[in-house]
């Protein structure tokens, strides 16, 4: 079989963001674009000769075609073996698990996660290391450097492989093993949560709706919730992965998972609702008439994890991304365990998990996970919730009310201003940054600034530093506003404004979040001059 060395030239803009490289699908399909990036991943990680790679994606448009290209390139670069999810499917957490289970050298995950899919939408690719987690910043920097000097990539001239045929196949000297994407993951879940207990819960009539949003979690949820745990058929909705996610936006939040939200607020709402994103690493939790913010969900899971067999001995510690609310900090303090604050993106949790410093981690964007893999894991979070609901016999709203009574409530909201002119967004951030030093002590709209800085992270495990990770302004009275620019968008800039207000008065734990957050929102908008600077007065998405 002929191996081709293809001459190429560096392609600009192949810098990985918060979670791999994300671009318009049309950009990924341009001549050499994918190939250049894949070769840069191979080169940047020291070559793939003799290595084993795990490959799979969320099933979006171009998933299978991209996998065929990656397989031919892995072969030409002398990889020993590729383990591929059947049909090219692997949820991000399942891929992370498979890398660890097979002791693979790394993996390529094809996904743009919560971004829409299709020929006119988004595509993405990321590299995970042998620990199953996203490449560290040091490694993504190396990959990016390779993209800037690349002049050649290697590819085998071979026919497409049938990705649906389970078992071992050969491409020249490389073995390709096609595996059931769900089986190993489902086995892992049984070692963490109490399946018999949850099965009993469903047998007793507990009702649930899981919205897979036409994305990759569908097959996992059907198998685990309906087949293994006995939830009635129909518990999982939108469970068939589709290349354009049923023309939807596979982002599990109250805006994009509106069908589920409406159902959970209707008269005949089930006991429990959940949704997951394009690649299955995010989760939304909602009780009957009660939406749970991801930050609160992390705090709740931390408080009750010991009820599940996998965490019976307690947690080593917890970690949250900086913009995530400080609800979990308060729970961690009461448990007497460490709580780490990291920059946004799962790659920053990997070292803490590997070093055994933390057991649970989470982000305000609906990512929660634990040390069972090195990615956030949507279905796992749902199962842990079910375990807790089964053990306590309480409803979602009862559990939340108890949590707030014990620790106070961190009212929380995120405002996203999307598709903002990049220069304007940068200028706004630059001006805000320039003001930070003199802010402490000043009063804005009745709130006094307690501290203001730009978050920088010193990794306590390997000593690496990450700067420029978001501007945070805390106010007297336990309010906080955080500004960041998104690193996953594919068009213009997205400004994220995160708002938080702690309330410990037990008479004020059931207020409308919007009303509670008005003061901090107004102060943040005044301080940043966002409206005048960007010409945008209302956010596109509020979660
Ligand atoms: C967003 C979220 C972040 C998450 C990242 C990847 O990043 O805010 O918390 O880790 O997406 O999640 P950004 O830079 O756009 O704010 V996923 O589910 O896209 O892999
Ligand atoms: Co995702």
Coordinates of C-alpha atoms and ligand atoms in Angstrom, one line a residue:
X1 CA 0.0 0.0 0.0
X2 CA 1.6 3.3 -1.0
X3 CA 2.4 5.7 1.8
X4 CA 2.4 9.3 0.7
X5 CA 4.5 12.2 2.0
X6 CA 2.4 15.2 1.1
X7 CA 4.0 18.6 0.9
X8 CA 2.1 21.3 2.7
X9 CA 2.5 24.8 4.1
X10 CA 1.7 26.0 7.6
X11 CA -2.0 27.0 8.0
X12 CA -2.7 30.0 10.3
X13 CA -5.1 29.9 13.2
X14 CA -4.5 26.3 14.3
X15 CA -4.2 27.3 18.0
X16 CA -6.1 25.1 20.3
X17 CA -8.5 26.9 22.7
X18 CA -10.2 25.9 26.0
X19 CA -10.8 22.4 24.6
X20 CA -8.9 21.5 21.5
X21 CA -9.1 23.2 18.1
X22 CA -12.6 24.4 17.1
X23 CA -13.5 25.9 13.7
X24 CA -16.3 26.0 11.3
X25 CA -16.8 22.6 9.6
X26 CA -16.1 24.2 6.3
X27 CA -12.7 25.3 7.6
X28 CA -11.8 21.8 8.8
X29 CA -12.8 20.5 5.3
X30 CA -10.4 22.8 3.5
X31 CA -7.6 21.1 1.7
X32 CA -4.8 20.0 4.2
X33 CA -6.5 21.7 7.2
X34 CA -7.3 18.5 9.1
X35 CA -4.2 16.7 7.9
X36 CA -1.9 19.5 8.9
X37 CA -3.4 19.6 12.4
X38 CA -3.3 15.9 12.9
X39 CA 0.4 15.7 11.8
X40 CA 1.1 18.5 14.2
X41 CA -0.5 16.6 17.0
X42 CA 1.6 13.5 16.1
X43 CA 4.8 15.6 15.8
X44 CA 4.1 17.7 18.9
X45 CA 3.5 14.6 21.0
X46 CA 6.8 13.0 20.0
X47 CA 5.5 10.9 17.0
X48 CA 3.2 7.9 17.1
X49 CA 5.5 5.2 16.0
X50 CA 4.6 2.0 17.8
X51 CA 1.9 3.7 19.8
X52 CA -1.7 2.9 20.6
X53 CA -4.3 5.6 20.1
X54 CA -8.0 5.8 20.9
X55 CA -10.2 7.5 18.4
X56 CA -13.8 8.5 18.4
X57 CA -16.2 11.5 18.3
X58 CA -19.6 12.8 19.0
X59 CA -21.1 11.7 15.6
X60 CA -21.4 15.2 14.2
X61 CA -21.2 15.9 10.5
X62 CA -17.7 15.1 9.1
X63 CA -17.0 12.7 12.1
X64 CA -16.6 9.6 10.1
X65 CA -14.7 11.2 7.2
X66 CA -12.3 12.8 9.6
X67 CA -11.7 9.4 11.4
X68 CA -10.9 7.8 8.0
X69 CA -8.2 10.4 7.4
X70 CA -6.8 10.1 10.9
X71 CA -6.6 6.3 10.6
X72 CA -4.7 6.6 7.3
X73 CA -2.3 9.1 8.8
X74 CA -1.8 7.1 12.0
X75 CA -0.9 4.2 9.7
X76 CA 1.6 6.2 7.6
X77 CA 3.1 7.5 10.8
X78 CA 3.7 3.9 12.0
X79 CA 1.2 3.7 14.9
X80 CA 0.9 0.2 16.2
X81 CA -2.8 0.2 16.9
X82 CA -6.0 2.4 16.9
X83 CA -9.0 1.6 19.1
X84 CA -12.1 3.1 17.5
X85 CA -15.6 3.4 18.8
X86 CA -18.1 1.6 16.6
X87 CA -19.6 3.9 14.0
X88 CA -16.8 6.4 15.0
X89 CA -18.7 7.2 18.2
X90 CA -17.2 7.7 21.6
X91 CA -18.5 10.1 24.2
X92 CA -15.6 12.2 25.6
X93 CA -15.8 10.5 29.0
X94 CA -15.9 7.1 27.4
X95 CA -12.9 8.0 25.3
X96 CA -11.0 9.1 28.4
X97 CA -11.9 5.8 30.1
X98 CA -10.9 3.7 27.1
X99 CA -7.5 5.4 27.0
X100 CA -6.9 4.5 30.6
X101 CA -8.4 1.0 30.4
X102 CA -6.3 0.1 27.4
X103 CA -3.2 1.9 28.6
X104 CA -3.1 3.7 25.3
X105 CA -0.6 6.4 24.6
X106 CA -3.3 9.0 23.9
X107 CA -6.4 9.7 22.0
X108 CA -8.0 11.9 19.4
X109 CA -11.5 13.1 20.2
X110 CA -13.6 14.6 17.4
X111 CA -16.0 17.1 18.8
X112 CA -17.0 20.7 19.1
X113 CA -18.9 19.7 22.2
X114 CA -21.9 22.0 22.8
X115 CA -21.4 23.9 19.5
X116 CA -24.0 23.0 16.8
X117 CA -23.0 20.5 14.1
X118 CA -23.4 20.3 10.3
X119 CA -21.7 21.5 7.1
X120 CA -22.4 25.1 8.1
X121 CA -21.8 24.7 11.8
X122 CA -18.8 23.7 13.9
X123 CA -16.2 20.9 14.1
X124 CA -13.4 20.2 16.5
X125 CA -10.5 18.0 17.4
X126 CA -8.6 17.5 20.6
X127 CA -5.8 15.4 21.8
X128 CA -5.9 13.6 25.2
X129 CA -2.8 12.1 26.8
X130 CA -2.1 8.7 28.4
X131 CA -3.9 9.7 31.6
X132 CA -7.0 10.1 29.6
X133 CA -7.2 13.8 30.1
X134 CA -7.0 16.8 27.7
X135 CA -3.4 17.8 26.7
X136 CA -1.9 20.3 29.2
X137 CA -1.2 23.8 28.0
X138 CA 2.5 23.0 27.6
X139 CA 1.6 20.2 25.2
X140 CA -1.0 22.2 23.2
X141 CA 1.6 25.0 22.9
X142 CA 4.0 22.4 21.4
X143 CA 1.3 21.2 19.0
X144 CA 0.6 24.8 18.0
X145 CA 4.3 25.4 17.4
X146 CA 4.4 22.4 15.0
X147 CA 1.5 23.9 13.0
X148 CA 3.6 27.0 12.3
X149 CA 6.4 25.1 10.7
X150 CA 4.8 22.1 9.2
X151 CA 5.9 21.3 5.6
X152 CA 4.9 17.7 5.2
X153 CA 2.4 15.2 6.4
X154 CA 2.2 11.4 5.9
X155 CA -0.9 9.5 4.8
X156 CA -1.6 6.0 3.5
X157 CA -3.5 5.7 0.3
X158 CA -6.1 3.2 1.5
X159 CA -9.8 2.5 1.1
X160 CA -12.2 3.6 3.8
X161 CA -12.7 1.1 6.6
X162 CA -16.2 0.0 7.6
X163 CA -16.4 1.6 11.0
X164 CA -19.4 -0.4 12.0
X165 CA -17.7 -3.8 11.9
X166 CA -16.7 -4.8 15.4
X167 CA -13.4 -6.6 15.9
X168 CA -9.8 -6.4 14.7
X169 CA -8.8 -5.1 11.2
X170 CA -5.5 -4.4 9.6
X171 CA -4.3 -1.4 7.7
X172 CA -0.8 -2.3 6.6
X173 CA 1.1 -3.1 9.9
X174 CA -1.4 -1.1 12.0
X175 CA -4.2 -2.9 13.9
X176 CA -7.5 -1.2 14.0
X177 CA -9.9 -2.5 16.7
X178 CA -13.5 -1.4 16.5
X179 CA -15.1 -1.6 19.9
X180 CA -18.6 -1.2 21.4
X181 CA -18.5 2.5 22.6
X182 CA -20.8 1.8 25.5
X183 CA -19.8 -1.5 27.1
X184 CA -16.6 -0.6 29.0
X185 CA -18.1 2.7 30.2
X186 CA -21.2 1.0 31.5
X187 CA -19.0 -1.5 33.4
X188 CA -17.1 1.4 35.0
X189 CA -20.3 3.1 36.1
X190 CA -21.3 -0.1 38.0
X191 CA -18.2 0.2 40.1
X192 CA -19.0 3.7 41.2
X193 CA -22.7 4.0 41.9
X194 CA -25.2 1.6 43.5
X195 CA -27.0 0.1 40.5
X196 CA -29.3 -2.2 42.6
X197 CA -30.4 0.8 44.7
X198 CA -31.2 2.9 41.6
X199 CA -33.0 -0.1 40.0
X200 CA -35.1 -0.3 43.1
X201 CA -35.9 3.4 42.9
X202 CA -37.2 3.1 39.3
X203 CA -39.1 -0.1 40.3
X204 CA -40.8 1.9 43.0
X205 CA -42.2 4.3 40.4
X206 CA -39.6 7.1 40.4
X207 CA -39.9 8.9 37.1
X208 CA -37.2 10.7 35.0
X209 CA -36.7 12.4 31.7
X210 CA -33.2 12.3 30.1
X211 CA -32.7 14.6 27.1
X212 CA -29.8 13.3 25.0
X213 CA -30.3 16.3 22.7
X214 CA -29.7 14.1 19.6
X215 CA -26.1 13.8 20.6
X216 CA -23.7 11.0 21.6
X217 CA -25.0 10.2 25.0
X218 CA -28.2 8.7 23.5
X219 CA -26.8 5.1 23.2
X220 CA -25.2 5.4 26.7
X221 CA -28.3 6.6 28.3
X222 CA -30.6 4.0 26.6
X223 CA -28.2 1.2 27.8
X224 CA -27.5 2.4 31.3
X225 CA -30.8 4.0 32.3
X226 CA -33.4 1.9 30.5
X227 CA -31.7 -1.4 29.9
X228 CA -29.6 -1.8 33.0
X229 CA -31.4 0.3 35.6
X230 CA -34.9 -0.5 34.4
X231 CA -36.2 3.0 33.8
X232 CA -39.2 2.8 31.5
X233 CA -38.7 3.0 27.8
X234 CA -39.2 6.6 26.8
X235 CA -37.2 7.9 29.8
X236 CA -34.5 8.9 27.3
X237 CA -35.7 11.4 24.7
X238 CA -33.8 12.5 21.6
X239 CA -31.6 9.5 22.0
X240 CA -30.5 8.9 18.5
X241 CA -27.3 10.7 17.6
X242 CA -27.6 12.8 14.5
X243 CA -25.0 14.7 12.4
X244 CA -26.6 18.0 13.1
X245 CA -28.1 17.2 16.5
X246 CA -31.6 17.4 15.1
X247 CA -30.7 20.9 14.0
X248 CA -30.4 21.8 17.6
X249 CA -27.8 23.3 19.8
X250 CA -26.5 20.5 22.0
X251 CA -25.9 22.6 25.1
X252 CA -27.6 21.4 28.2
X253 CA -28.8 24.6 29.8
X254 CA -32.3 26.1 30.4
X255 CA -32.1 28.0 27.1
X256 CA -31.1 25.2 24.7
X257 CA -32.8 22.3 26.6
X258 CA -36.1 24.2 26.7
X259 CA -38.2 21.2 25.9
X260 CA -36.9 19.5 29.0
X261 CA -37.3 22.6 31.1
X262 CA -40.9 23.0 30.0
X263 CA -41.6 19.4 30.9
X264 CA -40.0 19.7 34.3
X265 CA -42.1 22.8 35.1
X266 CA -45.4 21.3 33.8
X267 CA -48.2 19.8 36.0
X268 CA -47.2 16.2 35.2
X269 CA -43.4 16.7 35.5
X270 CA -41.3 13.6 36.3
X271 CA -39.3 13.5 39.5
X272 CA -36.0 14.1 37.9
X273 CA -34.7 15.6 34.6
X274 CA -31.3 15.7 33.0
X275 CA -29.7 16.6 29.7
X276 CA -26.2 16.2 28.3
X277 CA -24.2 17.9 25.5
X278 CA -22.8 17.0 22.1
X279 CA -20.0 14.9 23.3
X280 CA -21.6 13.7 26.6
X281 CA -19.3 15.4 29.1
X282 CA -21.7 18.1 30.4
X283 CA -24.9 17.6 32.4
X284 CA -27.9 19.7 33.3
X285 CA -29.8 18.7 36.5
X286 CA -33.4 19.7 37.1
X287 CA -35.9 18.6 39.6
X288 CA -39.7 19.0 39.4
X289 CA -40.0 22.7 39.0
X290 CA -36.4 23.2 40.3
X291 CA -33.4 24.0 38.0
X292 CA -30.1 23.3 39.7
X293 CA -27.2 25.5 38.7
X294 CA -24.1 23.5 37.8
X295 CA -22.2 25.2 40.6
X296 CA -24.8 24.1 43.1
X297 CA -24.8 20.6 41.6
X298 CA -21.1 20.3 42.3
X299 CA -21.7 21.4 45.9
X300 CA -24.5 19.0 46.4
X301 CA -22.5 16.1 44.9
X302 CA -19.6 17.0 47.2
X303 CA -21.8 17.0 50.2
X304 CA -23.4 13.6 49.5
X305 CA -20.9 11.7 47.4
X306 CA -20.1 9.3 50.3
X307 CA -23.5 7.8 49.8
X308 CA -22.3 6.1 46.6
X309 CA -20.0 3.0 46.8
X310 CA -17.2 4.7 44.8
X311 CA -16.8 7.5 47.3
X312 CA -17.7 5.7 50.6
X313 CA -14.3 6.6 52.1
X314 CA -14.8 10.3 51.4
X315 CA -13.2 12.7 49.1
X316 CA -9.5 13.6 48.9
X317 CA -10.5 17.2 47.9
X318 CA -12.4 19.1 45.3
X319 CA -11.6 21.6 42.6
X320 CA -13.6 24.1 40.6
X321 CA -12.8 26.5 37.8
X322 CA -12.4 30.1 38.9
X323 CA -15.8 31.4 37.5
X324 CA -17.7 28.6 39.1
X325 CA -19.5 29.8 42.2
X326 CA -18.0 29.3 45.6
X327 CA -20.8 27.1 46.9
X328 CA -18.5 24.0 46.8
X329 CA -15.8 25.9 48.8
X330 CA -18.2 26.2 51.7
X331 CA -19.1 22.5 51.6
X332 CA -15.5 21.5 51.3
X333 CA -14.6 23.6 54.3
X334 CA -17.3 21.9 56.4
X335 CA -16.0 18.5 55.3
X336 CA -12.4 19.6 56.1
X337 CA -11.1 18.8 52.7
X338 CA -9.0 20.9 50.2
X339 CA -10.6 23.0 47.6
X340 CA -8.7 24.2 44.5
X341 CA -9.5 27.0 42.1
X342 CA -8.3 26.4 38.5
X343 CA -8.6 28.3 35.2
X344 CA -11.5 27.4 32.9
X345 CA -11.1 24.1 31.0
X346 CA -10.8 20.5 32.2
X347 CA -7.1 20.3 31.3
X348 CA -6.3 22.1 34.5
X349 CA -7.9 19.4 36.7
X350 CA -5.7 16.6 35.3
X351 CA -2.6 17.1 37.5
X352 CA -4.7 17.5 40.7
X353 CA -6.6 14.3 39.9
X354 CA -3.4 12.4 39.0
X355 CA -1.7 13.5 42.2
X356 CA -4.7 12.3 44.2
X357 CA -5.3 15.8 45.6
X358 CA -8.9 15.9 44.4
X359 CA -11.7 13.4 43.8
X360 CA -14.5 15.7 42.4
X361 CA -14.2 18.6 40.0
X362 CA -16.6 20.9 38.3
X363 CA -17.3 24.0 36.2
X364 CA -20.2 26.4 36.1
X365 CA -20.8 25.4 32.4
X366 CA -22.4 22.2 33.4
X367 CA -19.3 20.0 33.7
X368 CA -18.9 17.7 36.6
X369 CA -16.5 14.8 37.0
X370 CA -14.4 12.7 39.3
X371 CA -11.2 10.7 39.4
X372 CA -12.8 7.8 37.6
X373 CA -11.8 9.4 34.3
X374 CA -9.9 12.6 33.3
X375 CA -12.8 14.4 31.6
X376 CA -16.0 15.8 32.8
X377 CA -18.8 13.2 32.6
X378 CA -22.4 14.0 32.0
X379 CA -24.0 10.6 32.6
X380 CA -21.9 9.9 35.6
X381 CA -23.2 13.0 37.3
X382 CA -26.7 12.0 36.6
X383 CA -26.1 8.5 38.0
X384 CA -24.5 10.0 41.2
X385 CA -27.5 12.2 41.6
X386 CA -29.8 9.2 41.2
X387 CA -27.8 7.3 43.8
X388 CA -28.2 10.3 46.2
X389 CA -31.9 10.6 45.5
X390 CA -32.3 6.9 46.1
X391 CA -30.3 6.9 49.4
X392 CA -31.9 10.0 50.9
X393 CA -35.4 9.5 49.6
X394 CA -35.6 13.3 49.2
X395 CA -36.6 15.3 46.2
X396 CA -34.2 17.6 44.2
X397 CA -35.8 20.7 45.8
X398 CA -35.6 19.3 49.3
X399 CA -31.9 18.4 48.8
X400 CA -31.2 21.9 47.5
X401 CA -33.1 23.6 50.3
X402 CA -31.2 21.6 52.9
X403 CA -27.9 22.4 51.2
X404 CA -28.6 26.1 51.2
X405 CA -29.8 26.0 54.8
X406 CA -26.5 24.4 55.9
X407 CA -24.1 26.5 53.7
X408 CA -25.9 29.5 52.4
X409 CA -27.0 29.9 48.8
X410 CA -24.7 31.3 46.1
X411 CA -27.2 32.9 43.7
X412 CA -25.5 32.6 40.3
X413 CA -25.9 33.5 36.6
X414 CA -23.8 33.7 33.5
X415 CA -24.5 36.3 30.8
X416 CA -23.0 35.5 27.3
X417 CA -22.6 38.2 24.7
X418 CA -21.9 36.3 21.5
X419 CA -20.4 37.2 18.2
X420 CA -19.0 40.5 19.5
X421 CA -16.4 42.2 17.3
X422 CA -13.1 40.7 18.5
X423 CA -11.3 44.1 18.7
X424 CA -14.0 45.7 20.7
X425 CA -14.1 42.8 23.1
X426 CA -10.3 42.9 23.6
X427 CA -10.4 46.6 24.1
X428 CA -13.1 46.3 26.7
X429 CA -11.0 43.7 28.6
X430 CA -7.8 45.8 28.2
X431 CA -9.4 48.8 29.7
X432 CA -10.9 46.9 32.5
X433 CA -7.5 45.3 33.2
X434 CA -5.9 48.7 33.3
X435 CA -8.3 49.8 36.0
X436 CA -7.9 46.9 38.3
X437 CA -5.1 48.1 40.5
X438 CA -7.0 51.2 41.7
X439 CA -10.4 49.6 42.2
X440 CA -10.3 48.2 45.7
X441 CA -12.2 50.5 48.1
X442 CA -14.2 52.3 45.4
X443 CA -18.0 52.2 45.3
X444 CA -20.1 51.4 42.2
X445 CA -23.8 51.6 42.4
X446 CA -23.9 50.9 46.1
X447 CA -21.4 48.0 46.0
X448 CA -17.9 48.5 47.4
X449 CA -15.1 46.7 45.6
X450 CA -13.2 44.4 48.0
X451 CA -10.6 43.1 45.5
X452 CA -10.0 43.1 41.8
X453 CA -7.4 41.1 39.8
X454 CA -6.8 39.0 36.8
X455 CA -6.7 35.4 37.7
X456 CA -3.4 33.6 37.3
X457 CA -2.8 30.0 38.2
X458 CA 0.2 28.2 39.6
X459 CA -0.2 24.5 39.2
X460 CA 0.6 23.0 42.7
X461 CA 1.7 19.8 41.1
X462 CA 4.0 20.7 38.2
X463 CA 4.6 24.4 39.0
X464 CA 3.4 25.5 35.6
X465 CA 1.9 29.0 35.4
X466 CA -1.1 30.2 33.4
X467 CA -1.9 33.9 33.2
X468 CA -4.7 36.0 31.9
X469 CA -7.4 33.6 33.0
X470 CA -10.3 36.0 33.7
X471 CA -10.9 39.2 35.5
X472 CA -12.5 38.9 38.9
X473 CA -14.0 41.6 41.0
X474 CA -15.3 40.8 44.4
X475 CA -17.5 43.2 46.3
X476 CA -18.1 43.6 50.0
X477 CA -21.1 41.6 51.0
X478 CA -20.0 38.4 49.2
X479 CA -20.8 39.4 45.6
X480 CA -18.5 38.7 42.7
X481 CA -18.4 39.4 39.0
X482 CA -16.0 37.7 36.6
X483 CA -15.2 38.6 33.0
X484 CA -13.7 36.2 30.5
X485 CA -13.4 35.8 26.8
X486 CA -14.6 32.4 25.6
X487 CA -12.0 30.0 24.1
X488 CA -14.4 27.7 22.3
X489 CA -16.3 30.0 19.9
X490 CA -15.8 30.0 16.2
X491 CA -17.0 33.4 15.2
X492 CA -16.0 36.8 16.7
X493 CA -15.6 37.0 20.4
X494 CA -17.9 35.8 23.2
X495 CA -17.8 37.8 26.4
X496 CA -18.8 35.8 29.4
X497 CA -19.9 37.7 32.5
X498 CA -20.4 35.5 35.6
X499 CA -22.4 36.9 38.5
X500 CA -22.6 35.6 42.0
X501 CA -24.1 36.7 45.3
X502 CA -24.0 34.7 48.5
X503 CA -27.0 34.7 50.8
X504 CA -26.9 33.2 54.2
X505 CA -30.1 34.7 55.7
X506 CA -32.4 31.6 56.0
X507 CA -35.4 33.8 55.2
X508 CA -34.0 34.7 51.8
X509 CA -33.0 31.4 50.3
X510 CA -35.9 31.1 47.8
X511 CA -35.6 34.5 46.0
X512 CA -35.6 34.9 42.2
X513 CA -32.0 34.8 41.2
X514 CA -32.4 37.7 38.7
X515 CA -33.6 40.0 41.4
X516 CA -30.8 39.1 43.8
X517 CA -28.1 39.5 41.1
X518 CA -29.3 42.9 39.8
X519 CA -26.9 45.0 41.9
X520 CA -23.8 43.0 41.0
X521 CA -24.8 42.9 37.4
X522 CA -25.3 46.6 37.2
X523 CA -22.0 47.2 39.0
X524 CA -20.2 44.9 36.6
X525 CA -21.7 46.6 33.5
X526 CA -20.8 50.0 34.8
X527 CA -17.3 49.1 35.7
X528 CA -16.6 47.5 32.3
X529 CA -18.6 50.0 30.3
X530 CA -19.6 46.9 28.3
X531 CA -22.7 48.4 26.5
X532 CA -20.9 51.4 25.2
X533 CA -17.7 49.5 24.4
X534 CA -19.4 46.7 22.4
X535 CA -22.7 48.2 21.4
X536 CA -24.5 45.3 23.0
X537 CA -27.1 46.0 25.7
X538 CA -28.6 42.5 26.2
X539 CA -26.9 39.1 26.5
X540 CA -27.6 36.5 23.8
X541 CA -27.8 33.7 26.4
X542 CA -28.4 33.9 30.1
X543 CA -27.9 30.7 32.1
Ligands
LIG1 C1 -16.5 26.5 27.7 C2 -16.8 26.5 29.1 C3 -15.8 25.7 29.9 C4 -15.6 24.3 29.3 C5 -15.3 24.5 27.8 C6 -15.3 23.1 27.2 O1 -15.3 27.2 27.5 O2 -17.0 27.8 29.7 O3 -16.1 25.7 31.3 O4 -14.5 23.7 29.9 O5 -16.3 25.2 27.2 O6 -16.4 22.4 27.4 P1 -15.2 28.8 27.0 O7 -13.7 29.1 26.8 O8 -16.0 28.9 25.8 O9 -15.8 29.5 28.2 V1 -17.0 21.3 26.3 O10 -18.3 20.5 26.9 O11 -17.1 22.3 25.0 O12 -15.7 20.2 25.9
LIG2 CO1 -18.7 18.9 25.9

